[in-house]
PDB file of C-alpha atoms in Angstrom:
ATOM      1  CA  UNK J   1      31.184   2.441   7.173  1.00 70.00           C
ATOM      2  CA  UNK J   2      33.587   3.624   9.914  1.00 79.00           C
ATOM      3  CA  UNK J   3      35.521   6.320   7.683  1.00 85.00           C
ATOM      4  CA  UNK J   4      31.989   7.535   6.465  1.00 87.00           C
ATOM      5  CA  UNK J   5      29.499  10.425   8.056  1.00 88.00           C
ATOM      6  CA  UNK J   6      26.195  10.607   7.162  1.00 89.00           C
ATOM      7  CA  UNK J   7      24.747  13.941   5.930  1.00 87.00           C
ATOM      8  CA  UNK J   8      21.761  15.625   6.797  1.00 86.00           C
ATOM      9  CA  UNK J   9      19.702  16.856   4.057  1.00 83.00           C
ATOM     10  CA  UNK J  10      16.769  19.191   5.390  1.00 83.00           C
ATOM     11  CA  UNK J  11      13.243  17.393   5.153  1.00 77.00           C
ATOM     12  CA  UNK J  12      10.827  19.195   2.731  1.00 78.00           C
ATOM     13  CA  UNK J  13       8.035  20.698   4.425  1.00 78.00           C
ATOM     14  CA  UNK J  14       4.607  19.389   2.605  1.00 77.00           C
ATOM     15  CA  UNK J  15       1.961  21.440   3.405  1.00 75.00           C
ATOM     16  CA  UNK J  16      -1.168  18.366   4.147  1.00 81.00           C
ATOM     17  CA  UNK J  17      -4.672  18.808   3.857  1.00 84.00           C
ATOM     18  CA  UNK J  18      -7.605  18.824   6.267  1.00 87.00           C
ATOM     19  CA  UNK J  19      -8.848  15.726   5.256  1.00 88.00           C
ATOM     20  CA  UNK J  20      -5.389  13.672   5.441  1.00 92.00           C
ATOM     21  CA  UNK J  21      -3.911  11.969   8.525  1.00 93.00           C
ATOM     22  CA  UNK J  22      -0.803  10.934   8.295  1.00 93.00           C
ATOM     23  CA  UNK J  23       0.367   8.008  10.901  1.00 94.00           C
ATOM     24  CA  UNK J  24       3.340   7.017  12.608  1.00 93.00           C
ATOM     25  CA  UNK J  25       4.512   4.020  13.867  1.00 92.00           C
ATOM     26  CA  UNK J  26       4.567   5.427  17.708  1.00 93.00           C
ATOM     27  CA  UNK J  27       1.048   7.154  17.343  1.00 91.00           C
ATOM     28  CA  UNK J  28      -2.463   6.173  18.575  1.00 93.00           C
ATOM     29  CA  UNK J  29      -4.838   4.599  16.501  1.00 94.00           C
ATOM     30  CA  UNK J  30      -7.461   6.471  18.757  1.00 94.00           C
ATOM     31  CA  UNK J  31      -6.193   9.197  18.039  1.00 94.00           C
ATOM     32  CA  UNK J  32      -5.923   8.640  14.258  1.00 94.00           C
ATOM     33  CA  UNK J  33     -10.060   7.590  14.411  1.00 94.00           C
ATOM     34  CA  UNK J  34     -11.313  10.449  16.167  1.00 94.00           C
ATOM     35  CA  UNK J  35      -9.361  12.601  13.894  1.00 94.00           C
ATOM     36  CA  UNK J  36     -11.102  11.005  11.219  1.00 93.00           C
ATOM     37  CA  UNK J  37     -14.278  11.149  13.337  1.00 93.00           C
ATOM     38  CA  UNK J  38     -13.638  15.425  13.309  1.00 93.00           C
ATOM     39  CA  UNK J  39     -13.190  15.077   9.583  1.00 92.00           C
ATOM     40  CA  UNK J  40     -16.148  13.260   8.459  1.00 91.00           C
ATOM     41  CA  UNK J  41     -18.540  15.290  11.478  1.00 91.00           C
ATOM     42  CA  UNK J  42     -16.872  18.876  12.314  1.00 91.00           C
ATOM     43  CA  UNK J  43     -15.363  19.252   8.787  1.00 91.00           C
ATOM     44  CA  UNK J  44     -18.264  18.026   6.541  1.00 91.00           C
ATOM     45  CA  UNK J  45     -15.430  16.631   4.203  1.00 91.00           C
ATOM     46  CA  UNK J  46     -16.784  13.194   1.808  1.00 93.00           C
ATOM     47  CA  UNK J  47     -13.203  11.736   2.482  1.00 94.00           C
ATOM     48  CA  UNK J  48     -10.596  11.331   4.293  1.00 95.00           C
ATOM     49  CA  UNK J  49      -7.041   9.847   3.206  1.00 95.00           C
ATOM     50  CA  UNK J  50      -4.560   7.558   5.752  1.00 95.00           C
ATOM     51  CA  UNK J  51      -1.349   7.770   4.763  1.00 95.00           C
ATOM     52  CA  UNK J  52       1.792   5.964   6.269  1.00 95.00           C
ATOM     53  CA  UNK J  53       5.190   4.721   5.151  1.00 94.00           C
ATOM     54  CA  UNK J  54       7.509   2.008   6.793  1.00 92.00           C
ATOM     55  CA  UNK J  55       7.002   0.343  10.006  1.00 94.00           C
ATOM     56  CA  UNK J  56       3.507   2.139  10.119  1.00 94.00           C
ATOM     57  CA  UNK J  57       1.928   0.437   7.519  1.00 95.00           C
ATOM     58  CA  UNK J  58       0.043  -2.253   9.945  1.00 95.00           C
ATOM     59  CA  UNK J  59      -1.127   0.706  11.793  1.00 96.00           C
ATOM     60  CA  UNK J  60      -2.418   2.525   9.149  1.00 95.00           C
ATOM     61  CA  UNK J  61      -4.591  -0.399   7.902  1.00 96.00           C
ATOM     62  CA  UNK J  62      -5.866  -1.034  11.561  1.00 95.00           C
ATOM     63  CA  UNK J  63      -6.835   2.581  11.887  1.00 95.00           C
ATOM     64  CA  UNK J  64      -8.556   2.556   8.733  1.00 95.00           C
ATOM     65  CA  UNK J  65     -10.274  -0.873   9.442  1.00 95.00           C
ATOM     66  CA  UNK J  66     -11.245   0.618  13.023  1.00 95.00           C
ATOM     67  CA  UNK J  67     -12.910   4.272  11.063  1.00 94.00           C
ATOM     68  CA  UNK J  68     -14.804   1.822   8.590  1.00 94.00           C
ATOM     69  CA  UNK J  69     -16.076  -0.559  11.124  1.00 94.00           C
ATOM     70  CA  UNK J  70     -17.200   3.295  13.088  1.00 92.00           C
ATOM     71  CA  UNK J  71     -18.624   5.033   9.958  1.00 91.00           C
ATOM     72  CA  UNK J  72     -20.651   2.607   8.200  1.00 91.00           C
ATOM     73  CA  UNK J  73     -20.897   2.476   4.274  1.00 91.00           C
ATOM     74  CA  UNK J  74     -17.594   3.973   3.669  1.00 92.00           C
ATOM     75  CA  UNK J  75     -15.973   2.992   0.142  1.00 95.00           C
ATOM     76  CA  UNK J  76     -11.820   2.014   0.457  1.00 95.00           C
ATOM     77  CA  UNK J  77      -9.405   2.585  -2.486  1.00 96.00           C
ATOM     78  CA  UNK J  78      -5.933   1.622  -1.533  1.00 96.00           C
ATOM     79  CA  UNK J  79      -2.976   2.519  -2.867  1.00 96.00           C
ATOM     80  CA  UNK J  80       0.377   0.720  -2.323  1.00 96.00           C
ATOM     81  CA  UNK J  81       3.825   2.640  -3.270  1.00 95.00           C
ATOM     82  CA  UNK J  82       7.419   2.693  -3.184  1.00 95.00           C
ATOM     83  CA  UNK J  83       9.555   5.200  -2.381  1.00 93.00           C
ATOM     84  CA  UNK J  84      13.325   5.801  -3.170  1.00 93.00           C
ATOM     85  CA  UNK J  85      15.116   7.225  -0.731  1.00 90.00           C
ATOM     86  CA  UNK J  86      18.954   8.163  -1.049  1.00 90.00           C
ATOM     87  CA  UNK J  87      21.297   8.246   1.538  1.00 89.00           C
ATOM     88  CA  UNK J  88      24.654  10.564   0.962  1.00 90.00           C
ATOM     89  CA  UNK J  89      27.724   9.680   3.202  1.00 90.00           C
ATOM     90  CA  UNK J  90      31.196  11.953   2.687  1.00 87.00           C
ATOM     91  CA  UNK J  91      34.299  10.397   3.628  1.00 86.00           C
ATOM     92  CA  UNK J  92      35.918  11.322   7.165  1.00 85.00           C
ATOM     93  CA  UNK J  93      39.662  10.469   5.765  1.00 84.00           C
ATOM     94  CA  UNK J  94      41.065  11.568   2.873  1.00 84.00           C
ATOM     95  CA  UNK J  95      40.849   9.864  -0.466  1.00 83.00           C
ATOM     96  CA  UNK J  96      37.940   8.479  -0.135  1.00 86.00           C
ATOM     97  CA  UNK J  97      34.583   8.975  -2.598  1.00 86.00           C
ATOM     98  CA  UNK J  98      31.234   9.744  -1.107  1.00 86.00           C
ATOM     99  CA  UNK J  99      29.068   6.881  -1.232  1.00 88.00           C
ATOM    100  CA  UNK J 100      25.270   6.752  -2.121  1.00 89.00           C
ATOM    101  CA  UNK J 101      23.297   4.741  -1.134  1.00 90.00           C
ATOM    102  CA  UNK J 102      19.552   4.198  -2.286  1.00 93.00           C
ATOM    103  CA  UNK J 103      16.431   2.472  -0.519  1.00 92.00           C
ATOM    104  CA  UNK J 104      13.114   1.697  -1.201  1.00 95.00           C
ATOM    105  CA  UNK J 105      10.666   2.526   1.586  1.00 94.00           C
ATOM    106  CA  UNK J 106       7.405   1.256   1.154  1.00 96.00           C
ATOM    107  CA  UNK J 107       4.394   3.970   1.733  1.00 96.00           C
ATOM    108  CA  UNK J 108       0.419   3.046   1.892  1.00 96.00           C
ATOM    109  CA  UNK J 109      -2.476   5.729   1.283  1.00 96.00           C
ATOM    110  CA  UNK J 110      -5.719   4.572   2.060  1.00 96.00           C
ATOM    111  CA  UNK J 111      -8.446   6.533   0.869  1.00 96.00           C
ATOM    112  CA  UNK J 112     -12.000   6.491   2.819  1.00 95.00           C
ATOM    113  CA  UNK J 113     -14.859   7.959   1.161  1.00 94.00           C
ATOM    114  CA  UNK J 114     -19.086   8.567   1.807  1.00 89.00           C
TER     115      UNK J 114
END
């Protein structure tokens, strides 16, 4: 992969909703409770979704154990995905093909609801 440049597509922009949090691996899962804390209180929302994909996975199941051990009588539905991602490298000599390559990147959404 030494004649080959990875390249950049632009990330889509999803707009999220009020009542999703989406976690990262380097976040807090304070943070990610009291966010949940603002939803189910401030908000007056029934639900609220925890979403996370890759090395965040563990941390989105802790912060969701963490809000249901919190907010007693919550219900969990849990969904577990995959998603294909493909990577597009273009040759830095010539006479070479771009090469594709595709992953699967697992993504959790765990759904919280009164």
């Amino acid at each position: 992969m030494d004649k080959y440049r990875k390249v950049f597509k632009p990330r889509e922009e999803t707009v999220k909703a009020e009542e999703e949090i989406r976690v990262t691996a380097a976040g807090s899962v304070s943070a990610y409770v009291s966010r949940a804390a603002t939803v189910f209180n401030e908000l007056n929302k029934p639900f609220v979704i925890v979403q996370a994909s890759g090395n965040a996975l563990t941390k989105a199941v802790t912060a969701a154990e963490v809000i249901k051990r919190r907010f007693k009588g919550l219900h969990q539905i849990t969904e577990i995905k995959s998603v294909e991602i493909v990577d597009e490298y273009e040759p830095l000599e010539e006479g070479l093909d771009k090469v594709m390559d595709t992953r699967s990147l697992p993504v959790i959404e765990i759904k919280l609801s009164k």
